[in-house]
mmCIF file of C-alpha atoms in Angstrom:
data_model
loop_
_atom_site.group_PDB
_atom_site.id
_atom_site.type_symbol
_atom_site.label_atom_id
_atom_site.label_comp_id
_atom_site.label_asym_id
_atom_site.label_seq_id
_atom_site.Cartn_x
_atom_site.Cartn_y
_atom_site.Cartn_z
ATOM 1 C CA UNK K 1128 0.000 0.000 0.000
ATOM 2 C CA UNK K 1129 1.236 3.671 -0.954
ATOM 3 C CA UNK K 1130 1.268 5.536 2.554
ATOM 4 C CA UNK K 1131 1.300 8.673 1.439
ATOM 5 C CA UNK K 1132 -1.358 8.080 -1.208
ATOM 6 C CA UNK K 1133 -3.406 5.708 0.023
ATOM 7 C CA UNK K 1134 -6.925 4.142 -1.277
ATOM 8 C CA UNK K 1135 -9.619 5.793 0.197
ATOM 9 C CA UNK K 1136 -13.860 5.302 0.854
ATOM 10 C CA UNK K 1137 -16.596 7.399 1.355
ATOM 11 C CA UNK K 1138 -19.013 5.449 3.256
ATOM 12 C CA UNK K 1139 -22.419 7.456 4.400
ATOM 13 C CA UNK K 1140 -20.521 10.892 4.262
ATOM 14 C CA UNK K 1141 -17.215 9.558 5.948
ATOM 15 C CA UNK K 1142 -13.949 8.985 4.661
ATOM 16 C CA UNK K 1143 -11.974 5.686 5.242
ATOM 17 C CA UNK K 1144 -8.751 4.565 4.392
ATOM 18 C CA UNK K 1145 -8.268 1.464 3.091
ATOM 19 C CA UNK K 1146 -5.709 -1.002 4.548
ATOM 20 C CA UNK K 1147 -4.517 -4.547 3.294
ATOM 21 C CA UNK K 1148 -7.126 -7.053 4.424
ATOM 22 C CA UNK K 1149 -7.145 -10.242 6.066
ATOM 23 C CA UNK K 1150 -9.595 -13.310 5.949
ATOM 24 C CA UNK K 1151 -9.231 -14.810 9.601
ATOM 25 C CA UNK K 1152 -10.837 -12.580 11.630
ATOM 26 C CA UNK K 1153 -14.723 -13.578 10.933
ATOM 27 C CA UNK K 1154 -15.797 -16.438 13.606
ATOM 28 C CA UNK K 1155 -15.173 -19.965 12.297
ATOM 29 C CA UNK K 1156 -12.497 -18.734 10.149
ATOM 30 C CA UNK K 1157 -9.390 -20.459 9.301
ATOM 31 C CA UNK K 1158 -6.010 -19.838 10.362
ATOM 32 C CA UNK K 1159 -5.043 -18.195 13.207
ATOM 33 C CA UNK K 1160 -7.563 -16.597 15.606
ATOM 34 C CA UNK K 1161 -7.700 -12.941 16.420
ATOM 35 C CA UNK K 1162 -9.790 -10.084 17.040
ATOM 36 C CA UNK K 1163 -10.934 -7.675 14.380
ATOM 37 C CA UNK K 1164 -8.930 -4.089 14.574
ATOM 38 C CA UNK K 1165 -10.249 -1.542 12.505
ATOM 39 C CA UNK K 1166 -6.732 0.244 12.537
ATOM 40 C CA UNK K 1167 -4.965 -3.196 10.076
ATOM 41 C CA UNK K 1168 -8.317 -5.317 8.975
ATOM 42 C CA UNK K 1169 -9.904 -2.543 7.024
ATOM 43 C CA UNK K 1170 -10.695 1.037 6.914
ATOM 44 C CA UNK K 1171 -9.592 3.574 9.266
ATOM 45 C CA UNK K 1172 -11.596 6.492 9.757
ATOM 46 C CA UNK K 1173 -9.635 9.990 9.606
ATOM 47 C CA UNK K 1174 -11.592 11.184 12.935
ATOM 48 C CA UNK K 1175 -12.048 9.091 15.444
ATOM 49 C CA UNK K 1176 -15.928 9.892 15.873
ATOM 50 C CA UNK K 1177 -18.455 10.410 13.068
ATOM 51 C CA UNK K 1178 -19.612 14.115 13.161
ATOM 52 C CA UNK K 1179 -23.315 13.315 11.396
ATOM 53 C CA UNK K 1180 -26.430 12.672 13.153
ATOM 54 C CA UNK K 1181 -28.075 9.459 12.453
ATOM 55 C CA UNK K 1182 -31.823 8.586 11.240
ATOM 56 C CA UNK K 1183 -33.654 5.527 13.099
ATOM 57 C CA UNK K 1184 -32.044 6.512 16.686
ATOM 58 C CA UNK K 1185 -34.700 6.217 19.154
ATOM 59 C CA UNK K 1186 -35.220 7.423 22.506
ATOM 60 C CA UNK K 1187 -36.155 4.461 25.005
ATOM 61 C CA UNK K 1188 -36.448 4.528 29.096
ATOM 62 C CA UNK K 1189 -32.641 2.945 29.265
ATOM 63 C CA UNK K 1190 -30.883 5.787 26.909
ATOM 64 C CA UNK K 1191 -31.197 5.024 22.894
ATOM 65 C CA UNK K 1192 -31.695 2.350 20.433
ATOM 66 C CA UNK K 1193 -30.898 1.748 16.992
ATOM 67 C CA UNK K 1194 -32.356 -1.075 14.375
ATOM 68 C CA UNK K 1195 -30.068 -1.960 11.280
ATOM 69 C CA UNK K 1196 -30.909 -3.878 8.908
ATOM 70 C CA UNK K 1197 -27.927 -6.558 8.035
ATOM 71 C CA UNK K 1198 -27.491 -9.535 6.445
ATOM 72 C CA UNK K 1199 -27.163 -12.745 8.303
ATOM 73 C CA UNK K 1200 -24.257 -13.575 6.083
ATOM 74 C CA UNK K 1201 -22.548 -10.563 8.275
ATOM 75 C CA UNK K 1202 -23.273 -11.643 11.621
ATOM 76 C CA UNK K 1203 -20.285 -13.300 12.366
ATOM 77 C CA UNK K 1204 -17.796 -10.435 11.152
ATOM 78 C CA UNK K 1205 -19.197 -8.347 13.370
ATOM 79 C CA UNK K 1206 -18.998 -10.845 16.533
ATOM 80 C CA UNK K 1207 -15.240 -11.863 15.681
ATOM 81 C CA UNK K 1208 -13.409 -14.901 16.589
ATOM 82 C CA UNK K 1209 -14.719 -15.895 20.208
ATOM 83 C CA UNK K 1210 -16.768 -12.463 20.742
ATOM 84 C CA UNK K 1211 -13.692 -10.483 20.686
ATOM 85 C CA UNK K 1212 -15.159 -8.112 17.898
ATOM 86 C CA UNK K 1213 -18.443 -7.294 19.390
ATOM 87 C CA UNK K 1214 -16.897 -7.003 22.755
ATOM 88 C CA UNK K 1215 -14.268 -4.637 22.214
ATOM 89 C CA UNK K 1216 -16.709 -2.568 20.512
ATOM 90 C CA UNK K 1217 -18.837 -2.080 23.061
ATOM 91 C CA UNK K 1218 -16.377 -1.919 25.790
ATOM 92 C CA UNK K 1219 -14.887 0.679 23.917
ATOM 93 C CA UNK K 1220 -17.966 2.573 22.979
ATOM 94 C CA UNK K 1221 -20.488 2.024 26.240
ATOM 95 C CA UNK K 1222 -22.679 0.139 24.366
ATOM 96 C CA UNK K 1223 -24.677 -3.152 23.674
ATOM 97 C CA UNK K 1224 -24.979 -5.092 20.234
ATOM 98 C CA UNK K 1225 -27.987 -7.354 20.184
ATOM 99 C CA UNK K 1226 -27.156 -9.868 17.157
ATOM 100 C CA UNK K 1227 -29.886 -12.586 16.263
ATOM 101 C CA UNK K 1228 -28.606 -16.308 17.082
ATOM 102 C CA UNK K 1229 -26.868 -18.477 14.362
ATOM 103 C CA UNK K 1230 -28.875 -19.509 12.028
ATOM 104 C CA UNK K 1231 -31.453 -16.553 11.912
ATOM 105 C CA UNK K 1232 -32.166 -13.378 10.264
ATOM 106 C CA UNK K 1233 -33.171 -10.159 11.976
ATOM 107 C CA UNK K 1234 -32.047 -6.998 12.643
ATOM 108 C CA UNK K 1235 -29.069 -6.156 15.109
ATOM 109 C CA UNK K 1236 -29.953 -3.680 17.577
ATOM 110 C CA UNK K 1237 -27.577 -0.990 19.157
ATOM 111 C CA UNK K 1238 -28.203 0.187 22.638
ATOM 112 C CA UNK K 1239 -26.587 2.995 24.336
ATOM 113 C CA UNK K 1240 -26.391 6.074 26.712
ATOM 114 C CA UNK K 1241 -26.198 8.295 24.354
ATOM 115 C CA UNK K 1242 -26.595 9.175 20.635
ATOM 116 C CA UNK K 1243 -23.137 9.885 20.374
ATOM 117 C CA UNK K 1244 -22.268 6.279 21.319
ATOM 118 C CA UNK K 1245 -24.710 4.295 18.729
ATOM 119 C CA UNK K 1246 -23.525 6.381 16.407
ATOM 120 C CA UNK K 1247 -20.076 5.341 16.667
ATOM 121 C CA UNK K 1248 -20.916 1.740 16.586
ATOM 122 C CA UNK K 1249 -22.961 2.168 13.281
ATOM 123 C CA UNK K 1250 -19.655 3.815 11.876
ATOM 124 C CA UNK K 1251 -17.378 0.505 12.855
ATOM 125 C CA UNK K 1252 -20.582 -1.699 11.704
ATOM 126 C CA UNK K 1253 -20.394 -0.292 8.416
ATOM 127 C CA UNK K 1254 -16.521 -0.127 8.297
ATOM 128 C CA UNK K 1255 -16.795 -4.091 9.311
ATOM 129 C CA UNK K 1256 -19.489 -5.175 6.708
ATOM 130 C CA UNK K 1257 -17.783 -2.659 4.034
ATOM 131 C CA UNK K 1258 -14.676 -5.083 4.526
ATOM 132 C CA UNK K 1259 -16.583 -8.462 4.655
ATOM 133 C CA UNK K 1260 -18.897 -7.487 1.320
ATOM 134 C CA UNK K 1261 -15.546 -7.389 -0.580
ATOM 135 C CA UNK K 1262 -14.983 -11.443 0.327
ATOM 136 C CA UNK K 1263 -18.804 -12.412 -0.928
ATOM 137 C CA UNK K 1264 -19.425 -14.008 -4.280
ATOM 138 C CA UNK K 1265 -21.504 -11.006 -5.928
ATOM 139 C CA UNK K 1266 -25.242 -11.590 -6.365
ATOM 140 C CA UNK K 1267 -26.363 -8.533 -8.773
ATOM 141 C CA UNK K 1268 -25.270 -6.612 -11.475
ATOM 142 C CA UNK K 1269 -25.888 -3.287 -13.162
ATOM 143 C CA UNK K 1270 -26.638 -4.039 -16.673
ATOM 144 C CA UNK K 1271 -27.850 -2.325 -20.176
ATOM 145 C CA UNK K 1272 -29.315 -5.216 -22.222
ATOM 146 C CA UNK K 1273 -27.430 -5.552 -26.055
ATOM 147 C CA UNK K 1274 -30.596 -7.624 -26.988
ATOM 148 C CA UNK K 1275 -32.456 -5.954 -30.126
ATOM 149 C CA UNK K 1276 -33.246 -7.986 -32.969
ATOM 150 C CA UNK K 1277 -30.320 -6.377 -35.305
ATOM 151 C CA UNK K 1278 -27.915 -7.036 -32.807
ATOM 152 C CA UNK K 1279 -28.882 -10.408 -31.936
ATOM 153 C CA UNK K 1280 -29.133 -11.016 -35.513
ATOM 154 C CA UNK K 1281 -25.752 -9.504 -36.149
ATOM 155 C CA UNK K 1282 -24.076 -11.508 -33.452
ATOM 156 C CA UNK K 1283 -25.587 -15.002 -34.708
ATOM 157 C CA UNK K 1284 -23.684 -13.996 -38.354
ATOM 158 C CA UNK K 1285 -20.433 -12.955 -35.906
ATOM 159 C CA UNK K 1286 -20.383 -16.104 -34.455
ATOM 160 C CA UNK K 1287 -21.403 -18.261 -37.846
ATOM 161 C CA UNK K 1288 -18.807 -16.324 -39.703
ATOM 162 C CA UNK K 1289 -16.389 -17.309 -36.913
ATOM 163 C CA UNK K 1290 -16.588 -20.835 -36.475
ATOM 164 C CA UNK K 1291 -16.800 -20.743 -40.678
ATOM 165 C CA UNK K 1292 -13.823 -18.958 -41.946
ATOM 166 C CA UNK K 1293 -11.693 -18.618 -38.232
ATOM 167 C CA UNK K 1294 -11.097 -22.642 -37.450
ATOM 168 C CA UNK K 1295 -7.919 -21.898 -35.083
ATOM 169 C CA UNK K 1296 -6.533 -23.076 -31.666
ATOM 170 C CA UNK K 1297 -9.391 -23.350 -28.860
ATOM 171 C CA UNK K 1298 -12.192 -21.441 -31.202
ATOM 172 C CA UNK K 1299 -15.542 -23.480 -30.757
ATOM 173 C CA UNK K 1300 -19.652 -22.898 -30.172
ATOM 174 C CA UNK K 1301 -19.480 -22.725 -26.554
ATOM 175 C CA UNK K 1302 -17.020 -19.866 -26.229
ATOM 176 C CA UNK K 1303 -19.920 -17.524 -27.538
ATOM 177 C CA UNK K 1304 -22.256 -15.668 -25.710
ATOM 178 C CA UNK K 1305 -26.329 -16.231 -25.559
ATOM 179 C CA UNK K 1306 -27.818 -13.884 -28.286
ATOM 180 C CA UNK K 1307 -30.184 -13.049 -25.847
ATOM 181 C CA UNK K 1308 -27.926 -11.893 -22.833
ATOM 182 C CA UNK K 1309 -25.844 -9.440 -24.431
ATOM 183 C CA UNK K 1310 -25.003 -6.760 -22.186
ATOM 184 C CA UNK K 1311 -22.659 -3.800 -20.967
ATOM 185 C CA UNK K 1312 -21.761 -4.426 -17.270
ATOM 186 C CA UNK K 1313 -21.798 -1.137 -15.260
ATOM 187 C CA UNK K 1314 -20.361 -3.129 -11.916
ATOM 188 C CA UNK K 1315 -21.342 -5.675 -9.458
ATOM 189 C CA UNK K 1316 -23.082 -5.564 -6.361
ATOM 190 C CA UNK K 1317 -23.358 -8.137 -3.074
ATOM 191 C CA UNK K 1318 -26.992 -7.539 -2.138
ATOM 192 C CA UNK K 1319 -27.908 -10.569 0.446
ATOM 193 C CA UNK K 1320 -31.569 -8.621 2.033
ATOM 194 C CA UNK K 1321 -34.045 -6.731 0.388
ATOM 195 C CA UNK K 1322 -33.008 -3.757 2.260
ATOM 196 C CA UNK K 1323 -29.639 -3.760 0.686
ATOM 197 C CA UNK K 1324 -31.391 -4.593 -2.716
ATOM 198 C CA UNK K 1325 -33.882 -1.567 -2.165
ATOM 199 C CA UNK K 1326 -30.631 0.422 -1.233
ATOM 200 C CA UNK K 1327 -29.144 -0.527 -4.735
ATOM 201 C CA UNK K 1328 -32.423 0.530 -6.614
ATOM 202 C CA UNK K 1329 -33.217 3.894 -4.948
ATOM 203 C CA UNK K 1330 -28.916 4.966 -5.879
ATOM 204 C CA UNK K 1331 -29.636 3.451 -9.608
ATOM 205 C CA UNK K 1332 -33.150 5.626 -10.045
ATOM 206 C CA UNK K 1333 -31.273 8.920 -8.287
ATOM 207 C CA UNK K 1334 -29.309 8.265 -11.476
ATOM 208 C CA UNK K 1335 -32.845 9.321 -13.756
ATOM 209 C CA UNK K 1336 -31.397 13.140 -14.615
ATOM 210 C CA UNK K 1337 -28.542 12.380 -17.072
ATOM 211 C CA UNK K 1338 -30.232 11.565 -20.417
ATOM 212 C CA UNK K 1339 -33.072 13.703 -21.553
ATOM 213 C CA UNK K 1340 -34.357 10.355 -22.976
ATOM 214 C CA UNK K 1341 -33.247 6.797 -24.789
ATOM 215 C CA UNK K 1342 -30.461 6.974 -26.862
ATOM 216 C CA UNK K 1343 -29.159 5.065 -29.707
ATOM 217 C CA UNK K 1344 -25.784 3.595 -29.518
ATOM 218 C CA UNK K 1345 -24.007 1.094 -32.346
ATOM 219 C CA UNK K 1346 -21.937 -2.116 -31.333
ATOM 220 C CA UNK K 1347 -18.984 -2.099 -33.882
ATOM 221 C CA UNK K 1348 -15.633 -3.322 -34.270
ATOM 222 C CA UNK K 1349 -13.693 -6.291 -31.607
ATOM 223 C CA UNK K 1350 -10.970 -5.487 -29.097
ATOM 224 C CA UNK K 1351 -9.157 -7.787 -26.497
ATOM 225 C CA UNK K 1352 -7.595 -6.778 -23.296
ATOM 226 C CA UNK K 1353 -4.174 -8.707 -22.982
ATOM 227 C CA UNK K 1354 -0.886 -8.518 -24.837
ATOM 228 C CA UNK K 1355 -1.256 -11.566 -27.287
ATOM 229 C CA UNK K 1356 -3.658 -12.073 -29.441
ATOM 230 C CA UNK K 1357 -2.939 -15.873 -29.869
ATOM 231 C CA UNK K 1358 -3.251 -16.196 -26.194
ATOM 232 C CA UNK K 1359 -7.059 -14.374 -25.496
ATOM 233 C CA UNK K 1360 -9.779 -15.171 -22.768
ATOM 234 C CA UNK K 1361 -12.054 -12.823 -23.886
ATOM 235 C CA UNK K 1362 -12.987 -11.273 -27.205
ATOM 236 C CA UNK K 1363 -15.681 -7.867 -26.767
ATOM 237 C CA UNK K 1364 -17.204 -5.706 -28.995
ATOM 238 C CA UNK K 1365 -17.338 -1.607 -28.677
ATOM 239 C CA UNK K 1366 -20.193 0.517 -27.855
ATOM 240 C CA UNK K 1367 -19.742 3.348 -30.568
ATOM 241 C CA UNK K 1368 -21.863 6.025 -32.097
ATOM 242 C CA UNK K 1369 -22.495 9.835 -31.049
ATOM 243 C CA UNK K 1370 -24.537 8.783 -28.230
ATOM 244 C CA UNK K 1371 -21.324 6.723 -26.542
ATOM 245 C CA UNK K 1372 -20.005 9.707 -24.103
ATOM 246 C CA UNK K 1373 -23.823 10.417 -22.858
ATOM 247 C CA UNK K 1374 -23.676 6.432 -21.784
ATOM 248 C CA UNK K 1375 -20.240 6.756 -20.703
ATOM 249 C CA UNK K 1376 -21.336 9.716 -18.188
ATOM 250 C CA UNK K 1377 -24.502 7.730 -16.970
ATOM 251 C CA UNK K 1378 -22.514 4.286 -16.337
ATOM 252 C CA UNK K 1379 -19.671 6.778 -13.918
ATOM 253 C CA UNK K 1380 -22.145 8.546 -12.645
ATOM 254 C CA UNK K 1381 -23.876 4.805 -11.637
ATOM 255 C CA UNK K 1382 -20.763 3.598 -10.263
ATOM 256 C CA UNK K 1383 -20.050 6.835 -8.610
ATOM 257 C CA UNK K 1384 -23.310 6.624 -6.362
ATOM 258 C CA UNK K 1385 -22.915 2.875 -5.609
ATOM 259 C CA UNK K 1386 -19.312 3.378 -4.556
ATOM 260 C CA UNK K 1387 -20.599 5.985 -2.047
ATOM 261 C CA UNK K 1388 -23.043 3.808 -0.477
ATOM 262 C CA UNK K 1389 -20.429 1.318 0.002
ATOM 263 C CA UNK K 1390 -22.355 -0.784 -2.508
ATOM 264 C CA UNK K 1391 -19.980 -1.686 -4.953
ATOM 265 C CA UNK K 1392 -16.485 -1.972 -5.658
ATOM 266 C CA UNK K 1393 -14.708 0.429 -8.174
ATOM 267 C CA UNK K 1394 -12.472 -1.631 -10.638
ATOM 268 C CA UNK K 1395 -11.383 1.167 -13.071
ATOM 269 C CA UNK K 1396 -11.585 4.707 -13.132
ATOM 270 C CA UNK K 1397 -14.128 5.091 -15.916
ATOM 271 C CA UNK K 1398 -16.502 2.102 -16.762
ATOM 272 C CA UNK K 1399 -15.572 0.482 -19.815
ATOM 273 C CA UNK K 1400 -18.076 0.291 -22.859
ATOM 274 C CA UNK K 1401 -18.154 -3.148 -24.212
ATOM 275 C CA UNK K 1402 -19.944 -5.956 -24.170
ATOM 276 C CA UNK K 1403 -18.657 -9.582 -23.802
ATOM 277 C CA UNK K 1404 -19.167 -11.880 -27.204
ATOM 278 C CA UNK K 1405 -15.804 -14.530 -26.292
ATOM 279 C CA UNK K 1406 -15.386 -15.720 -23.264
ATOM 280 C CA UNK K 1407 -13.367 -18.831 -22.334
ATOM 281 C CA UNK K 1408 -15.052 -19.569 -19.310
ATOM 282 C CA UNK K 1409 -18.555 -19.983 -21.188
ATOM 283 C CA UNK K 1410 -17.520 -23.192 -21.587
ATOM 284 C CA UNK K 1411 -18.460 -23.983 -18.539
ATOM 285 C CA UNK K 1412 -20.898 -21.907 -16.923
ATOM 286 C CA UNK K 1413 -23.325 -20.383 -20.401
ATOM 287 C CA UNK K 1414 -23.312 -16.966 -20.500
ATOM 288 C CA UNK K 1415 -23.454 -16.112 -17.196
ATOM 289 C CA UNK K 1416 -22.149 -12.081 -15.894
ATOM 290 C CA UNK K 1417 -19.799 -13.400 -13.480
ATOM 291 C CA UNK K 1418 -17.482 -14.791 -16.410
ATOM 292 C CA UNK K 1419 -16.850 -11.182 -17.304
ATOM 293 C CA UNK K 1420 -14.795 -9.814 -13.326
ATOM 294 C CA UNK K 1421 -12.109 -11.427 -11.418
ATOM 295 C CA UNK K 1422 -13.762 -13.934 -8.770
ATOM 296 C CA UNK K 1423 -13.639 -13.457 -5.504
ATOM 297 C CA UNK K 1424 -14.973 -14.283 -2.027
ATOM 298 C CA UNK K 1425 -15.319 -18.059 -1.685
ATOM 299 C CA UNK K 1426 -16.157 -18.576 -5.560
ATOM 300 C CA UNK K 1427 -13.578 -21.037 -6.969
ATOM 301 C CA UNK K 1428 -11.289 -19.927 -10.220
ATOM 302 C CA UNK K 1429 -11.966 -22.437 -13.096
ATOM 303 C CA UNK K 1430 -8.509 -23.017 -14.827
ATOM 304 C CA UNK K 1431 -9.189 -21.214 -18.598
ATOM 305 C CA UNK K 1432 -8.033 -22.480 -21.918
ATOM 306 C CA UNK K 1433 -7.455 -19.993 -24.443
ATOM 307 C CA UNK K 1434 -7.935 -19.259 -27.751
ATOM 308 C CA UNK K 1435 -6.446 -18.015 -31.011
ATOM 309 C CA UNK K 1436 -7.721 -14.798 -32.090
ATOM 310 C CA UNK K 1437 -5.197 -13.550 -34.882
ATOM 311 C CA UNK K 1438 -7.628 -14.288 -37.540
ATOM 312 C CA UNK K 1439 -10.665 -13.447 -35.938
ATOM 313 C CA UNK K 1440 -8.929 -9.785 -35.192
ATOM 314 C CA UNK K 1441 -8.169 -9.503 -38.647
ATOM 315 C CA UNK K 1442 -10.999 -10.667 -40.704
ATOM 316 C CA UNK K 1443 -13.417 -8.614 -37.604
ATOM 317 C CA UNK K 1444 -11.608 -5.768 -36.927
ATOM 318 C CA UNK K 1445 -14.700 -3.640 -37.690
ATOM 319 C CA UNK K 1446 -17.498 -5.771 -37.568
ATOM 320 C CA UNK K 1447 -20.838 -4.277 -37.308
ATOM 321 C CA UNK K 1448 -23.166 -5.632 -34.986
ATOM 322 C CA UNK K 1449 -25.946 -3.401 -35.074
ATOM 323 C CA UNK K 1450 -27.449 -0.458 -33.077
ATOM 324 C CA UNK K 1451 -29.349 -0.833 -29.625
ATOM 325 C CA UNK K 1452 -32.191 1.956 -28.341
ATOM 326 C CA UNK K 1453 -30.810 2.284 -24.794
ATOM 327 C CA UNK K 1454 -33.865 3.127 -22.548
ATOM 328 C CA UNK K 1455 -33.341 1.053 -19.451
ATOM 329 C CA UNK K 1456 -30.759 -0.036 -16.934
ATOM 330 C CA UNK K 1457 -30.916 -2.881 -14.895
ATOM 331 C CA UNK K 1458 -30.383 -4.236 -12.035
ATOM 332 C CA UNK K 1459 -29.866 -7.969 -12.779
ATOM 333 C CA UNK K 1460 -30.030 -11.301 -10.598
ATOM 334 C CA UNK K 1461 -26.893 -13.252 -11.227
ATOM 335 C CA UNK K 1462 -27.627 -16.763 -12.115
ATOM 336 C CA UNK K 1463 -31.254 -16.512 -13.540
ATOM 337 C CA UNK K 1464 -32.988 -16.065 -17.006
ATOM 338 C CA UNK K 1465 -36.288 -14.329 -17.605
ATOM 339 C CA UNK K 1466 -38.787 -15.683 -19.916
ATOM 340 C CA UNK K 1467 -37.103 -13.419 -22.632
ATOM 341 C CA UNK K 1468 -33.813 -15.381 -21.701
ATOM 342 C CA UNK K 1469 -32.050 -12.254 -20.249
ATOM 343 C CA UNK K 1470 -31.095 -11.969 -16.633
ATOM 344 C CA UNK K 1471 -33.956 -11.527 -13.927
ATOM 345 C CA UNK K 1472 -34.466 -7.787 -13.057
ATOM 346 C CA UNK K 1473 -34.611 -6.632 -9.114
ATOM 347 C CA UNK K 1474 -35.365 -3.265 -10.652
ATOM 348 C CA UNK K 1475 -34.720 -1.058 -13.090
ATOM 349 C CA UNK K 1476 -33.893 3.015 -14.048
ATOM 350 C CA UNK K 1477 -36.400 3.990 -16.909
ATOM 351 C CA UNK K 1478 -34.549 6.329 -19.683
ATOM 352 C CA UNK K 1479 -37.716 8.274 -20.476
#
C-alpha cells in the first residue's frame, strides 16, 4: 500500500482509508484466531468519531436504540473470533450489540447512553461489513441489455462467420455468448436482504437526470484486453456512435453513487463500454455475468483455456453488430434467465 497516497472510501458521508485485508478474523475462520482491529483489517476512519447525526435513533427509558438492517451472512464479522469483535466494541464505545442467534435473520440492535455512542458503533458496523462485502461471491449486477433484434441477428452472423472462416486453436460454439444476454456491465453488487437490494435501486433511479431520454448507440468493431492475441480469454465488442459519451457519463455517474453507499467496488476509473461476445469460461458456466470480473470471495477460479484470435482480429476488426435503443438499466439477478432469456431484473432506471 502507498502511505502517502493511500486508497480511500466514502461510506455514508465519511472517509476511510483502506488497509490490506485479512480473511481470519470472521468467527469460524481459518487460520489463526484474532480479534478484528479496525486500525490493520480494514478502513480507518480519519476522525475518530463520526460528526453526522443518524436517522432511526430512538429514545427508550434505558438511553437510545438503533435497528439496522444486516445480512445474516454478516453476523459473524461483526462478533469476531470468540466475541472479541463485538466485545471490544462495546467496551470501547459504552454500548450493547444485540445480534440474532446463528442460524437466523433479523435486525441487530444498538443500545446505548447516548446518541453519540450508537452512532459510533454504526460507523465501525459499516466499516466491518464494508470489509466483509468485498470477500462475498456477488449476487447482482448493473446491466444495459445488447438484446435488439439487429444485434442479436448480427451476433448469430459474428459467431457463424467465426466458427466458418476462423477454425484456429481453442475457437468453438461454446465460447460464444447467448444472443439473448448481451449486455454492458456497469459493476457488481453483493446484495444478500431486500433492504440492501432496495438500497441498490433507490442509488440506480437517483441516477434518472442524465439523459433527456433513450439513446441510440451502435456495437462495432472487436478489441481484447491482454498482450497476445494468440493467447485471449475474452474477445468484446465496442459501444460506438455519437450517443457513446452520454452512456459513458450515466454508467460513472452509476458507479459513482454505488461506490458511495459502500455498494460496490470500483475496478477502473471510468466504466468500460463493451460488451462480452468470447469468453473462455462460457464453456463452462453459459453466459453467465460473473465470467466477465475477477472472482472473488469463496467462488472457486476455473482453470481457462485460451484461444487463437489472430484471424478473428483480422478478418473482424470492424465488424458491425448493429445499433441498440438504450432506454433502461438494470439491475440484474446473477444466475437466472427471464422468460425473454435475459437476466432476472430486481429493478430497473427507466430512460424516459
Amino acid at each position: 500500500m502507498d502511505v502517502l497516497n493511500p486508497e480511500t472510501r466514502w461510506i455514508q458521508g465519511a472517509c476511510f482509508r483502506i488497509n490490506p485485508i485479512h480473511s481470519d478474523y470472521a468467527e469460524g475462520g481459518r487460520g489463526p484466531r484474532r480479534t478484528f482491529n479496525e486500525e490493520n483489517e480494514g478502513f480507518t476512519p480519519y476522525e475518530d468519531e463520526p460528526c453526522e447525526d443518524l436517522s432511526g435513533i430512538v429514545k427508550t427509558k434505558d438511553g437510545y436504540s438503533l435497528s439496522l438492517s444486516i445480512p445474516s451472512a454478516y453476523f459473524p464479522y461483526i462478533i469476531g473470533a470468540k466475541g472479541a469483535t463485538r466485545k471490544r466494541i462495546e467496551t470501547e464505545t459504552g454500548t450493547r450489540i444485540k445480534i440474532p442467534g446463528q442460524g437466523r435473520e433479523g435486525d441487530v440492535i444498538i443500545q446505548g447512553d447516548s446518541i453519540r455512542s450508537i452512532i459510533s458503533v454504526n460507523s465501525r458496523l459499516e466499516i466491518i461489513i464494508s470489509t466483509a462485502r468485498q470477500k462475498q461471491p456477488f449476487t447482482h449486477f448493473i446491466s444495459i441489455p445488447f438484446t435488439s433484434p439487429e444485434i442479436q441477428s448480427g451476433f448469430l452472423r459474428f459467431q457463424q462467420q467465426v466458427l466458418h472462416n476462423c477454425q484456429d486453436r481453442g475457437i468453438e460454439p461454446d465460447l460464444f455468448q447467448t444472443p439473448a444476454k448481451l449486455h454492458l456491465t456497469i459493476g457488481t453488487l453483493v446484495l444478500l436482504n431486500e433492504a440492501e437490494r432496495k438500497s441498490a435501486l433507490t442509488e440506480l433511479r437517483k441516477c434518472d437526470d442524465i439523459l433527456s431520454g433513450p439513446v441510440e448507440v451502435s456495437l462495432e468493431g472487436i478489441e481484447y484486453m491482454n498482450d497476445d492475441p494468440s493467447e485471449v480469454d475474452v474477445l468484446y465488442a465496442c459501444v460506438t456512435g455519437s450517443a457513446a459519451e452520454q452512456l459513458q457519463e450515466l454508467s460513472d455517474t452509476i458507479v459513482d453513487r454505488m461506490c458511495g453507499q459502500g455498494l460496490m467496488t470500483r475496478q477502473y476509473d471510468r466504466v468500460r463500454l463493451h460488451v462480452t461476445v468470447m469468453n473462455t469460461l462460457f464453456r463452462s458456466s453459459k453466459g453467465d455475468v460473473e465470467n466477465e470480473v475477477e472472482t472473488k470471495g469463496n467462488e472457486v477460479r476455473r482453470p481457462r483455456e485460451s484461444f487463437d484470435a489472430k484471424n478473428i482480429l483480422k478478418n473482424f476488426k470492424n465488424f458491425e453488430f448493429g445499433t441498440q435503443i438504450v432506454d433502461s438499466v438494470h439491475l440484474s439477478q446473477r444466475y437466472s434467465a427471464g422468460k425473454d432469456g435475459y437476466y432476472v431484473s430486481a429493478g430497473q432506471l427507466e430512460i424516459v
